[in-house]
mmCIF file of C-alpha atoms (C1' of nucleotides) in Angstrom:
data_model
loop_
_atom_site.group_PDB
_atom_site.id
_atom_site.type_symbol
_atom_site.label_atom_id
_atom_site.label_comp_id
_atom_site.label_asym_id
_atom_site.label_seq_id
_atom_site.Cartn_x
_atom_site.Cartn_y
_atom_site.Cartn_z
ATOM 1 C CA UNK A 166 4.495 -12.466 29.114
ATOM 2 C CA UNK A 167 4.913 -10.676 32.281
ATOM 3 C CA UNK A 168 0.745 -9.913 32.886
ATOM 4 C CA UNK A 169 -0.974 -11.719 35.330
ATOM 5 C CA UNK A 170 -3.982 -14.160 34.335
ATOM 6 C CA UNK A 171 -6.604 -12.048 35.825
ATOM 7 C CA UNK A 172 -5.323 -9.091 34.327
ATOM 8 C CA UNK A 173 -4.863 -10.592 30.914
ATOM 9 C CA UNK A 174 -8.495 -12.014 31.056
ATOM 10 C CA UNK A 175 -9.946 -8.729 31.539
ATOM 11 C CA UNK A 176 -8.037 -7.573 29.047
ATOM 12 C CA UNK A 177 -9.479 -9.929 26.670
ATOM 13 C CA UNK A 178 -12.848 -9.187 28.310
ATOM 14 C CA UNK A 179 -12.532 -5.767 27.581
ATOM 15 C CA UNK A 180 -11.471 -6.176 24.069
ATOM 16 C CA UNK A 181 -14.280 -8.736 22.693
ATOM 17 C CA UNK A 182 -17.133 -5.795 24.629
ATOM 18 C CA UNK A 183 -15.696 -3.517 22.594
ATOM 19 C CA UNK A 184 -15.449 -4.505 19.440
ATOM 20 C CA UNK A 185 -18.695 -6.121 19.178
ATOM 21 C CA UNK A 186 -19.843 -2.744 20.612
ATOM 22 C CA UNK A 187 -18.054 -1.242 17.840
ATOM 23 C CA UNK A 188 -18.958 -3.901 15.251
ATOM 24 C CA UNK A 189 -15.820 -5.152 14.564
ATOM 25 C CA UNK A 190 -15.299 -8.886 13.649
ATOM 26 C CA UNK A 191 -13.763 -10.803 16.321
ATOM 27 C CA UNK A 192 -11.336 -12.901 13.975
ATOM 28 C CA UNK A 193 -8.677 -15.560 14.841
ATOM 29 C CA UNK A 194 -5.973 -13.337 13.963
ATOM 30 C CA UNK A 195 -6.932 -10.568 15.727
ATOM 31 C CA UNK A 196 -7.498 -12.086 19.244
ATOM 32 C CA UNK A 197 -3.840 -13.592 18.967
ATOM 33 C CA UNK A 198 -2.840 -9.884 18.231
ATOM 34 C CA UNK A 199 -4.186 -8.264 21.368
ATOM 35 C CA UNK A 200 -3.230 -11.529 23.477
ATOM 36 C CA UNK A 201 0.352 -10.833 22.417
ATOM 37 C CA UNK A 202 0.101 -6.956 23.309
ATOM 38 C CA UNK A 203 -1.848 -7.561 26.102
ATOM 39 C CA UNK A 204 -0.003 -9.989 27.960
ATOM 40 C CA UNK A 205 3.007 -8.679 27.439
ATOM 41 C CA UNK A 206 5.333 -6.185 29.416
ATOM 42 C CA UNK A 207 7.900 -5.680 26.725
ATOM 43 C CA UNK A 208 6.027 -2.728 24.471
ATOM 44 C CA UNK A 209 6.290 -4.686 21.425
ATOM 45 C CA UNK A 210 6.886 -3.186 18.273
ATOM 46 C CA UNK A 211 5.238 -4.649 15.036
ATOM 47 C CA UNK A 212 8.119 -7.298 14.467
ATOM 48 C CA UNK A 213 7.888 -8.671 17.157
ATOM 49 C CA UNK A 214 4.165 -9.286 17.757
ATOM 50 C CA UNK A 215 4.142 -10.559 14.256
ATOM 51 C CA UNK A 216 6.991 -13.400 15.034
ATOM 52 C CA UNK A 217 4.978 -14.352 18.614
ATOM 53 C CA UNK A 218 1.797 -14.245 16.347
ATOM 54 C CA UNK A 219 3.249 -16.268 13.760
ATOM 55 C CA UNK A 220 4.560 -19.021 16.077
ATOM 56 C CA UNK A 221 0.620 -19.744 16.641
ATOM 57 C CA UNK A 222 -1.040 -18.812 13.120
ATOM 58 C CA UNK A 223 1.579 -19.551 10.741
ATOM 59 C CA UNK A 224 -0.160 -18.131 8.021
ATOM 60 C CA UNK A 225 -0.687 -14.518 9.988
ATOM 61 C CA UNK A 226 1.118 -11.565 7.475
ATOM 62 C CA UNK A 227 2.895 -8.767 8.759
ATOM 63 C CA UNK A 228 0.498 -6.023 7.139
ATOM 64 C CA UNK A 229 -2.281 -7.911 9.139
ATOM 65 C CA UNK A 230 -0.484 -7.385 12.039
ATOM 66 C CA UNK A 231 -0.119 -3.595 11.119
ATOM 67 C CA UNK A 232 -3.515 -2.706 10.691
ATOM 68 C CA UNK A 233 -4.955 -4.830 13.312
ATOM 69 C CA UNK A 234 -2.329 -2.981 15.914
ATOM 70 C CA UNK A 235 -3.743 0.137 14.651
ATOM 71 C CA UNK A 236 -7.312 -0.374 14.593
ATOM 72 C CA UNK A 237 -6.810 -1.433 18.375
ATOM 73 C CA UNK A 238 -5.474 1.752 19.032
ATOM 74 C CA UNK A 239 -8.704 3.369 17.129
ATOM 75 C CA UNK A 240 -10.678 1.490 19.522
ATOM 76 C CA UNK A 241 -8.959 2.760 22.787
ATOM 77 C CA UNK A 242 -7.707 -0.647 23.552
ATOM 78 C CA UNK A 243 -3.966 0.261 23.259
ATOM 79 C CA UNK A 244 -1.666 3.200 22.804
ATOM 80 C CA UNK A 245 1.258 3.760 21.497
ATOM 81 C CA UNK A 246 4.502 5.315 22.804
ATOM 82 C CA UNK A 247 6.977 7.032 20.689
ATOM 83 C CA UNK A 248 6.949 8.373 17.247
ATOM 84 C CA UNK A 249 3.166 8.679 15.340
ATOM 85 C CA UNK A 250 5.491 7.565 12.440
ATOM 86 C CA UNK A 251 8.270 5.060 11.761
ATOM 87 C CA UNK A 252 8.849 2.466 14.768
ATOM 88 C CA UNK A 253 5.672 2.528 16.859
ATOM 89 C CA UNK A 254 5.835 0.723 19.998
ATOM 90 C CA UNK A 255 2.376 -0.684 21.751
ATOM 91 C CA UNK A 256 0.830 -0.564 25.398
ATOM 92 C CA UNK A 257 -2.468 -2.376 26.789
ATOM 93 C CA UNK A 258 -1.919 -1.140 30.516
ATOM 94 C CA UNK A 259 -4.708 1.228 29.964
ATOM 95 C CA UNK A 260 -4.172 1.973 33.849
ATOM 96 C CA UNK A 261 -2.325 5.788 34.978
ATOM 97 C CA UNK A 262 1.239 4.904 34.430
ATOM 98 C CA UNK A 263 4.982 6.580 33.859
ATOM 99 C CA UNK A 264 7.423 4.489 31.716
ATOM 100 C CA UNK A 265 11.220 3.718 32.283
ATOM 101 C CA UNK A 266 13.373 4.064 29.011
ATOM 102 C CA UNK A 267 16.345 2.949 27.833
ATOM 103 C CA UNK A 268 18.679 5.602 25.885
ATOM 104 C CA UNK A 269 20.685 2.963 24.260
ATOM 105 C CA UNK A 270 18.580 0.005 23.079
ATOM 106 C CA UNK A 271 14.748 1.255 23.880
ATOM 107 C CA UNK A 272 13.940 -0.662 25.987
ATOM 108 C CA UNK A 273 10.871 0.673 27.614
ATOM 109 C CA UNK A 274 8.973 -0.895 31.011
ATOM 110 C CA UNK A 275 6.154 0.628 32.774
ATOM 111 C CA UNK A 276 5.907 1.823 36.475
ATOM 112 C CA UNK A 277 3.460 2.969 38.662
ATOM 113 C CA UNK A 278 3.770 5.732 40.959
ATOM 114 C CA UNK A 279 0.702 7.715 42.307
ATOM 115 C CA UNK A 280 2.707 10.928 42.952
ATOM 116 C CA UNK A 281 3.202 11.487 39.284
ATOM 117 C CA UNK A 282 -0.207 10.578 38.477
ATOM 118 C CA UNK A 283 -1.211 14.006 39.715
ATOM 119 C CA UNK A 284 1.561 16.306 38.735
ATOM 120 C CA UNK A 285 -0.938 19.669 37.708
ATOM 121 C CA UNK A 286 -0.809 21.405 34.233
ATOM 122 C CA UNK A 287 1.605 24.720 34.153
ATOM 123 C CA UNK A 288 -0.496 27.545 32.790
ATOM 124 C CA UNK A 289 2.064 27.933 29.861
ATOM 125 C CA UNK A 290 1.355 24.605 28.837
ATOM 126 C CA UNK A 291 -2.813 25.148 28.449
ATOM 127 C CA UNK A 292 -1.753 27.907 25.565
ATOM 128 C CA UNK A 293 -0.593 24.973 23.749
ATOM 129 C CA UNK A 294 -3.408 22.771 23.563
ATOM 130 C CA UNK A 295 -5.851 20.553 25.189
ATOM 131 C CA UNK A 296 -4.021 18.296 27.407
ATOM 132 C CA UNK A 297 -4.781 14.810 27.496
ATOM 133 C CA UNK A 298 -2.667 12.744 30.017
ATOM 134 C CA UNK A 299 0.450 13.477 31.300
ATOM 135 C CA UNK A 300 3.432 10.868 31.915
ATOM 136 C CA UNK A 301 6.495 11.112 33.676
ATOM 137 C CA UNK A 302 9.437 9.215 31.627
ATOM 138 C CA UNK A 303 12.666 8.395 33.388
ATOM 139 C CA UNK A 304 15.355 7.918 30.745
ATOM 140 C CA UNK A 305 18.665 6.052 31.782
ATOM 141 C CA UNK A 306 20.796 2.629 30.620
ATOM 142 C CA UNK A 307 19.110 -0.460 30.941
ATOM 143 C CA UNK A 308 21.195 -3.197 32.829
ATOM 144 C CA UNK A 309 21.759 -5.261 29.710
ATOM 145 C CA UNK A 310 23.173 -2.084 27.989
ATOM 146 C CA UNK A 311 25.388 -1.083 30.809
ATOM 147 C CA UNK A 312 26.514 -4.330 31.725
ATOM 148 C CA UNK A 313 27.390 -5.533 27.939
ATOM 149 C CA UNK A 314 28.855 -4.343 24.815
ATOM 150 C CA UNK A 315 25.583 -4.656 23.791
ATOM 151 C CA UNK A 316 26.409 -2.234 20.916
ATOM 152 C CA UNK A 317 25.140 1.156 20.014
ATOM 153 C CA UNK A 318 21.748 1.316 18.309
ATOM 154 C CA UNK A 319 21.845 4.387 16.104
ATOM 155 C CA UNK A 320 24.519 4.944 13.024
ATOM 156 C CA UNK A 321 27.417 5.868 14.111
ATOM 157 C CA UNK A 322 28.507 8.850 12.362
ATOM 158 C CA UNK A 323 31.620 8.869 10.817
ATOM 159 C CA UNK A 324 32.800 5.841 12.532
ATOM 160 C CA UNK A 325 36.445 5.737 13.739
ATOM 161 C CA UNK A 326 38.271 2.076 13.169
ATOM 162 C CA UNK A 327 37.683 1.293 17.507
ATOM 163 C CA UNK A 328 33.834 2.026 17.184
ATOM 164 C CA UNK A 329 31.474 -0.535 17.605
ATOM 165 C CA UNK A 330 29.442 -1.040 14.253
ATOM 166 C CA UNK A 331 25.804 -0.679 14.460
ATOM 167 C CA UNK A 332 23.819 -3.904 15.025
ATOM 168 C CA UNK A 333 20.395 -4.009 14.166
ATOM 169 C CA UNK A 334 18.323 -3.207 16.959
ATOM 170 C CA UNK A 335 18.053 -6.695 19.365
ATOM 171 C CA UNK A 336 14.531 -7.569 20.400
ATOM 172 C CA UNK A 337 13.368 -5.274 22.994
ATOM 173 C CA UNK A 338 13.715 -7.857 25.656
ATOM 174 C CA UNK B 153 12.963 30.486 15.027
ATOM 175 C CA UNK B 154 11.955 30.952 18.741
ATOM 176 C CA UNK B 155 15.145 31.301 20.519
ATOM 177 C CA UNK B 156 16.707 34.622 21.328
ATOM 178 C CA UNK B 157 19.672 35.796 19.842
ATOM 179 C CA UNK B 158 21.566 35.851 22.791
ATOM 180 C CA UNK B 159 20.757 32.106 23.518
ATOM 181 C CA UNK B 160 21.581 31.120 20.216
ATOM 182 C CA UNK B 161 25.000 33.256 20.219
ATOM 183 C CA UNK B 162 25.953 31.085 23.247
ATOM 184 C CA UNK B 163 24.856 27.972 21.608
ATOM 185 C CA UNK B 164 27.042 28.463 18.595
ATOM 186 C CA UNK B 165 29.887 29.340 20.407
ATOM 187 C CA UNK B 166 29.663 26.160 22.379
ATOM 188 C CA UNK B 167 29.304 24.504 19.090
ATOM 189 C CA UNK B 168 32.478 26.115 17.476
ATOM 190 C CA UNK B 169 34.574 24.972 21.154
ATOM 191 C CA UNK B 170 33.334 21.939 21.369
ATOM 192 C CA UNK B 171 33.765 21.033 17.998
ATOM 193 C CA UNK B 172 37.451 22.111 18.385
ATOM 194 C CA UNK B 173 38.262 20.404 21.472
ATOM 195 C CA UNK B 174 36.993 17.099 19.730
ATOM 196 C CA UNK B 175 38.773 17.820 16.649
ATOM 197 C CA UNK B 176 36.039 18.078 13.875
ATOM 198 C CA UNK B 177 36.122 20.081 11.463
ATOM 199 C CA UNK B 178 33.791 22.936 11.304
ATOM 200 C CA UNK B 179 31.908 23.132 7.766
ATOM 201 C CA UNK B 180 29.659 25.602 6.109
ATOM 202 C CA UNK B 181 27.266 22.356 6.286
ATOM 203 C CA UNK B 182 27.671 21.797 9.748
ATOM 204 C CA UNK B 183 27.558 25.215 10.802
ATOM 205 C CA UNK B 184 24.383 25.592 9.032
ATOM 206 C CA UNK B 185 23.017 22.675 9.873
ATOM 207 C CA UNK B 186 23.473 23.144 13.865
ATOM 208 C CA UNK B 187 22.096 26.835 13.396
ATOM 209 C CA UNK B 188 19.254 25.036 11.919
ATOM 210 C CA UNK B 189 17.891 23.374 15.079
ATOM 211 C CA UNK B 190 19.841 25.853 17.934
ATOM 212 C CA UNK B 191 17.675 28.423 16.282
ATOM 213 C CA UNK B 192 14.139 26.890 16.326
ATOM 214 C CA UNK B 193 11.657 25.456 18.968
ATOM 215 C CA UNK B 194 10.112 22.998 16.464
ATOM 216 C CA UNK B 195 12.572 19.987 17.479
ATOM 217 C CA UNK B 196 12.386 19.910 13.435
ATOM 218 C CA UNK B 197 12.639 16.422 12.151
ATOM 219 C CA UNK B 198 15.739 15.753 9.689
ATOM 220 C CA UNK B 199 14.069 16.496 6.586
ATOM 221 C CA UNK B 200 12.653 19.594 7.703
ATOM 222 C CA UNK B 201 16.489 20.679 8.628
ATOM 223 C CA UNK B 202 17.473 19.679 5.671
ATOM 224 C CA UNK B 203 14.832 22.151 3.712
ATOM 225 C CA UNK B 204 15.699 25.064 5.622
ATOM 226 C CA UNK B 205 19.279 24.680 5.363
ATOM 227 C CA UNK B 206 18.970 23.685 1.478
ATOM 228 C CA UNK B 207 17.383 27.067 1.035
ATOM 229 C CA UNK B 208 20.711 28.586 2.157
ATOM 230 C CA UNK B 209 23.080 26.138 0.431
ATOM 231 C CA UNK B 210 21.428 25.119 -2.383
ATOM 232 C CA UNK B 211 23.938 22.172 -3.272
ATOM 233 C CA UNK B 212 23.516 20.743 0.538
ATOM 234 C CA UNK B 213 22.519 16.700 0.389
ATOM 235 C CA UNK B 214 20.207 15.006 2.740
ATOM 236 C CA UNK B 215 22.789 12.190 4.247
ATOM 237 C CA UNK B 216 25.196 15.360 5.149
ATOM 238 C CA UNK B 217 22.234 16.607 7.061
ATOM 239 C CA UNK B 218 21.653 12.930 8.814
ATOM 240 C CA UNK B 219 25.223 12.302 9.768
ATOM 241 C CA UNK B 220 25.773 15.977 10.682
ATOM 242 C CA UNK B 221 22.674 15.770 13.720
ATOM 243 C CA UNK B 222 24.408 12.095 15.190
ATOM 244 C CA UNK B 223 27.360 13.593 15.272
ATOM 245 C CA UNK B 224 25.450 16.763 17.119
ATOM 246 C CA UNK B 225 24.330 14.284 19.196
ATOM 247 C CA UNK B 226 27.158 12.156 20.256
ATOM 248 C CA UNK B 227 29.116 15.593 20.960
ATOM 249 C CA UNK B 228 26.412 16.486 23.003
ATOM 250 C CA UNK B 229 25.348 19.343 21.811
ATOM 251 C CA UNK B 230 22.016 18.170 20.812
ATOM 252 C CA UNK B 231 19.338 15.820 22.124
ATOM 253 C CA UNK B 232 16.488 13.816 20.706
ATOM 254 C CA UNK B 233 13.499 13.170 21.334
ATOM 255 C CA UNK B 234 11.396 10.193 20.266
ATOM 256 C CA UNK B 235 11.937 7.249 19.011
ATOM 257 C CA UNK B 236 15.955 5.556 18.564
ATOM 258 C CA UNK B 237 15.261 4.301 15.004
ATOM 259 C CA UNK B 238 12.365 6.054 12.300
ATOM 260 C CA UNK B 239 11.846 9.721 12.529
ATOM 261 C CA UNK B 240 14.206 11.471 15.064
ATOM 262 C CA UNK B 241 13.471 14.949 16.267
ATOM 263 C CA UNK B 242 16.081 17.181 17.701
ATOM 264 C CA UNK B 243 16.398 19.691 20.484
ATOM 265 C CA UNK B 244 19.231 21.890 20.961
ATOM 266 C CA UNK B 245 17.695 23.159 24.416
ATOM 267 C CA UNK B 246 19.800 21.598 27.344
ATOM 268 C CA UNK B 247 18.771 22.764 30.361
ATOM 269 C CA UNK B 248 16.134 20.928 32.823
ATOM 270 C CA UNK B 249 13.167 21.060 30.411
ATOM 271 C CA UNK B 250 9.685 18.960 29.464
ATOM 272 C CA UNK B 251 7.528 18.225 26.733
ATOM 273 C CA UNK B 252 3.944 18.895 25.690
ATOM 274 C CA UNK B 253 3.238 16.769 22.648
ATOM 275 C CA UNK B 254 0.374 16.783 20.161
ATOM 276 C CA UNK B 255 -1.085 13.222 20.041
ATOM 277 C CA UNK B 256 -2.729 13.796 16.365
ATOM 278 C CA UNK B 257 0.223 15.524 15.001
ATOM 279 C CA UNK B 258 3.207 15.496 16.918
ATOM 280 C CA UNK B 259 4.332 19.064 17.260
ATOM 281 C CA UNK B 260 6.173 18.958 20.468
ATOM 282 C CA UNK B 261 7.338 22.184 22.653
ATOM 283 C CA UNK B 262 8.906 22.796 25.927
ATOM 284 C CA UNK B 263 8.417 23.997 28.831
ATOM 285 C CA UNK B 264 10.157 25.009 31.787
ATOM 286 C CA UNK B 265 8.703 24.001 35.359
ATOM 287 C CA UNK B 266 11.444 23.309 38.534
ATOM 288 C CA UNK B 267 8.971 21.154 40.325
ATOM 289 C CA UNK B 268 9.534 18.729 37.515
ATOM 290 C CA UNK B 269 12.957 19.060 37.050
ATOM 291 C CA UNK B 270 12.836 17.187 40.547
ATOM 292 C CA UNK B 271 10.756 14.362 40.863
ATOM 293 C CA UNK B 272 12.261 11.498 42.803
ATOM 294 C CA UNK B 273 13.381 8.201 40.864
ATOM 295 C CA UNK B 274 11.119 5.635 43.039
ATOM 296 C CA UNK B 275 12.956 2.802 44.309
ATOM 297 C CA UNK B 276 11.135 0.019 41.842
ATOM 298 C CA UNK B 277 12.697 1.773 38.854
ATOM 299 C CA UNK B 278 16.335 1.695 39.801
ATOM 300 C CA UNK B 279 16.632 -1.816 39.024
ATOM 301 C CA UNK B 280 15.717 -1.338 35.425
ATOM 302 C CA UNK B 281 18.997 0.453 34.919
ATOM 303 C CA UNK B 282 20.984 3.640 35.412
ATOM 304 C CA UNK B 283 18.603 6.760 35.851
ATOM 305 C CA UNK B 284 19.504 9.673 32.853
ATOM 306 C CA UNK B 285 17.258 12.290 33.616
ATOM 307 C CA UNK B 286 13.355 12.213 34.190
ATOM 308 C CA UNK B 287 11.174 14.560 32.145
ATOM 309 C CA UNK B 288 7.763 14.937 32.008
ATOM 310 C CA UNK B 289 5.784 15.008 29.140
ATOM 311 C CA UNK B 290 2.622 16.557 28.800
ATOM 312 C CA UNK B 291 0.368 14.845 25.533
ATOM 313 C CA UNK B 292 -2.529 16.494 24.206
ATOM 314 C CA UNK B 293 -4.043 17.951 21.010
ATOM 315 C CA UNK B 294 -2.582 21.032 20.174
ATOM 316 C CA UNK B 295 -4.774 24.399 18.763
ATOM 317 C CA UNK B 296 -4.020 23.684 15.718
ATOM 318 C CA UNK B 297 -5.409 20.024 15.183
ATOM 319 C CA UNK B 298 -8.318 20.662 17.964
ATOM 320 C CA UNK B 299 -9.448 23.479 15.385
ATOM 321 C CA UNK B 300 -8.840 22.475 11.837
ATOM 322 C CA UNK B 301 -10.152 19.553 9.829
ATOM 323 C CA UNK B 302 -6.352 18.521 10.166
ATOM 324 C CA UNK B 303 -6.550 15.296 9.112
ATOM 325 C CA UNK B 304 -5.249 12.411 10.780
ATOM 326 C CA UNK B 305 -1.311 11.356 10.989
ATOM 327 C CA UNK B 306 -1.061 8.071 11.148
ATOM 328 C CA UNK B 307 -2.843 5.402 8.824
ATOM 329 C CA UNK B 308 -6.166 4.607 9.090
ATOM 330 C CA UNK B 309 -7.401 1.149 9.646
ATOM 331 C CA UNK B 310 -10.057 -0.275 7.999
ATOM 332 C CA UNK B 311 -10.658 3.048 7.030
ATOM 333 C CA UNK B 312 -14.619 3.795 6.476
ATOM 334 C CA UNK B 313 -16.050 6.173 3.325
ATOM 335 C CA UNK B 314 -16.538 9.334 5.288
ATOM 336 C CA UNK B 315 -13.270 8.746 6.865
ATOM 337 C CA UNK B 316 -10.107 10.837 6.419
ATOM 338 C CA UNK B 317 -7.876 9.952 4.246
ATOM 339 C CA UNK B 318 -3.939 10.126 5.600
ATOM 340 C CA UNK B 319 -2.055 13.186 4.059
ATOM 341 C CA UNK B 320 1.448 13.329 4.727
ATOM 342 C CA UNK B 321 2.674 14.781 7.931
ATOM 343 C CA UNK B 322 2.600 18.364 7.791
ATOM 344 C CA UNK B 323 6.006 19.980 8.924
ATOM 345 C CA UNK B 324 5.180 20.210 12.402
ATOM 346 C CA UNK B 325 4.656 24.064 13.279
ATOM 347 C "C1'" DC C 127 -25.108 -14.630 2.000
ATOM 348 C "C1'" DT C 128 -22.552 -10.312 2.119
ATOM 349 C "C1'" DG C 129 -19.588 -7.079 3.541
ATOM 350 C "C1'" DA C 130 -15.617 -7.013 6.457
ATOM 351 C "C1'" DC C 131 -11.183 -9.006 6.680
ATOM 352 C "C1'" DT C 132 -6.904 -11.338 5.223
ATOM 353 C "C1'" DG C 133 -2.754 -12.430 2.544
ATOM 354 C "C1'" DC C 134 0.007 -11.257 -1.227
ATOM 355 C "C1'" DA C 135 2.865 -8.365 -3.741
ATOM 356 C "C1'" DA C 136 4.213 -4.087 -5.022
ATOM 357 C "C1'" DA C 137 4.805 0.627 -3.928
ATOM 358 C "C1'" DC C 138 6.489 4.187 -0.751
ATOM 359 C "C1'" DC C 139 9.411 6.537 2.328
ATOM 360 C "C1'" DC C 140 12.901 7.323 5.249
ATOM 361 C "C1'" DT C 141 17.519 6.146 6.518
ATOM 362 C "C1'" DT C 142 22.079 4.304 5.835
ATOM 363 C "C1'" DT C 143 26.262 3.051 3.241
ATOM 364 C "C1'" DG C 144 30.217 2.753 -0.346
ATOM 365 C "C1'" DC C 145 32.878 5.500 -2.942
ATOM 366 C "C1'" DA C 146 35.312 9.173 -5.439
ATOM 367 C "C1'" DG C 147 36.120 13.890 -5.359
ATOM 368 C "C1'" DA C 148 36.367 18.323 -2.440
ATOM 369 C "C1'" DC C 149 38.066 20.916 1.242
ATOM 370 C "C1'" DC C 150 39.529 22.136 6.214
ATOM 371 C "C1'" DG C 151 43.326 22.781 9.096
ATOM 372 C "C1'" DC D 29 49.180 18.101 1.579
ATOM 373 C "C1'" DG D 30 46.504 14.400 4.180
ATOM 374 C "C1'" DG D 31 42.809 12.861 6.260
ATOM 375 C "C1'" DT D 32 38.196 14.316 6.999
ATOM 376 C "C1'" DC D 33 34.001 15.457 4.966
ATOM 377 C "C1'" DT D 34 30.575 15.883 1.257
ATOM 378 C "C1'" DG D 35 27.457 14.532 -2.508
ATOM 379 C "C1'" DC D 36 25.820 10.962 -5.270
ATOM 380 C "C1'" DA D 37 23.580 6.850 -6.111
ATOM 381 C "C1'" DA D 38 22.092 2.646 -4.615
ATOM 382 C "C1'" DA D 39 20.811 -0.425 -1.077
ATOM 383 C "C1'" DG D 40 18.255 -1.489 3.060
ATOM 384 C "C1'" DG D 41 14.245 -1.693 6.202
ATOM 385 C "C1'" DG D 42 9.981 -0.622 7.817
ATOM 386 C "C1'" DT D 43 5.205 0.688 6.581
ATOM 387 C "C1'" DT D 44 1.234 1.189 3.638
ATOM 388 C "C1'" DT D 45 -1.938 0.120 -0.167
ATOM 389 C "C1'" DG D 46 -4.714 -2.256 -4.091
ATOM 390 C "C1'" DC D 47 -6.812 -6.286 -5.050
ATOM 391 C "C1'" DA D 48 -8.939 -10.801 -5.169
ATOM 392 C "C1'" DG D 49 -10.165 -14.532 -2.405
ATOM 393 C "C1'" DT D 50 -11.956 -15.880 2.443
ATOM 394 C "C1'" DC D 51 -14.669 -15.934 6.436
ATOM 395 C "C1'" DA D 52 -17.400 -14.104 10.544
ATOM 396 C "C1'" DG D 53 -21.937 -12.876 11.730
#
DNA sequence: CTGACTGCAAACCCTTTGCAGACCG
DNA sequence: CGGTCTGCAAAGGGTTTGCAGTCAG
């Protein structure tokens, strides 16, 4: 949650143009997929779109999930942030954006700010490659890491007796 | 590879003080294993350290490798980038410094630019939490993918005859 | 109807942990 | 010497794939 109805519904719009442009079946499964990405604010990893999809279609499986996610991104609907492998992490705001994230827990939330839409491309950079977008990321301590013993969320290496023990990563709320 | 011998002289000696003044011991592992990723501009994954340093100490093991770069990182000396949990990639470069990163493959680089290193937090993003740094982080598709038949990195959906099949991540150059 | 799609189960990888022996300081 | 650190092996978790049955168009 966090999307407003009008957004959402062009969202939804948007999605259902382009996949019968595309040729892609519109299944039950799939819509409930992109509803959850799309209306949400929270970046979602797979988990945890397949637990709000699974509270609608209980019989939804998690490798449906998976492959639906990333034929969405194939289609340009969503993108992902972070790693190509291991954890991915999903976004439907298709709009110019810069992303707040959190150091300690990963939490991630989107901002918009039209100065850093514009930010130009250093020549050294063009050597490198074709550049596609560019996004500004602001990395701190979320409130609910700062505030709480909310834990660490990598291994602690060679743990001393005090240290916190690692806890597995809380739902990116 | 990349960084200048001067540059890397200084990071090892921070290494070796820093070490001390926390009281951790300073192994032929360790040492190896920091010289690993102070030395290179690849932000090598783990199991790219882990190769290099194996072809210096043959008897090395992997989990040495993964608690040796925490522990780089909670004594500062290191940084990642990417994702909190799945593939990690490390950076031994502190100073103010951004990203460009290849969408298809992930090789990331850096780049120095001071009218980045001081973009404004706006006012809407303090409340998510306690502001770290801000970097800026270029994506794009680097030479090498934009040329070559590369293949793709992540799985392929649905994936059509003609289509590229996924190979495993090259070791990002 | 038919090919695209789903669910299942197993395979794959990467990462982490418990433990006994090795080694730094 | 003592406590830290390493290597080994196994466990743990997330992701991907092959296959047979199902369903959208």
């Amino acid at each position: 949650m966090g999307v407003d109805r009008g957004e959402l519904d062009r969202r939804l719009e948007r999605f259902r143009e382009t996949a019968r442009k595309a040729g892609v079946r519109l299944t039950h499964q799939r819509l409930e997929i992109f509803r959850e990405v799309a209306s949400s604010i929270e970046h979602p990893a797979v988990e945890a779109v397949f637990r709000a999809v699974q509270a609608r279609i209980s019989t939804v499986s998690l490798d449906t999930v998976y492959r639906t996610l990333w034929m969405l991104e194939d289609l340009g609907l969503i993108t992902t942030l972070g790693p190509r492998r291991g954890v991915a992490r999903f976004d439907a705001n298709l709009r110019p954006h810069h992303h707040f994230v959190c150091i300690r827990c990963g939490l991630a939330r989107d901002f918009e700010n039209p100065a850093f839409d514009s930010l130009g491309v250093p020549g050294a950079v063009k050597q490198y490659g074709d550049v596609v977008n560019t996004r500004v990321e602001i990395r701190g301590v979320c409130r609910a890491c700062s505030r709480g013993a909310t834990g660490r969320t990598r291994p602690s290496v060679n743990r001393k007796p005090g240290q916190v023990r690692r806890t597995k990563l809380a739902d990116q709320k």
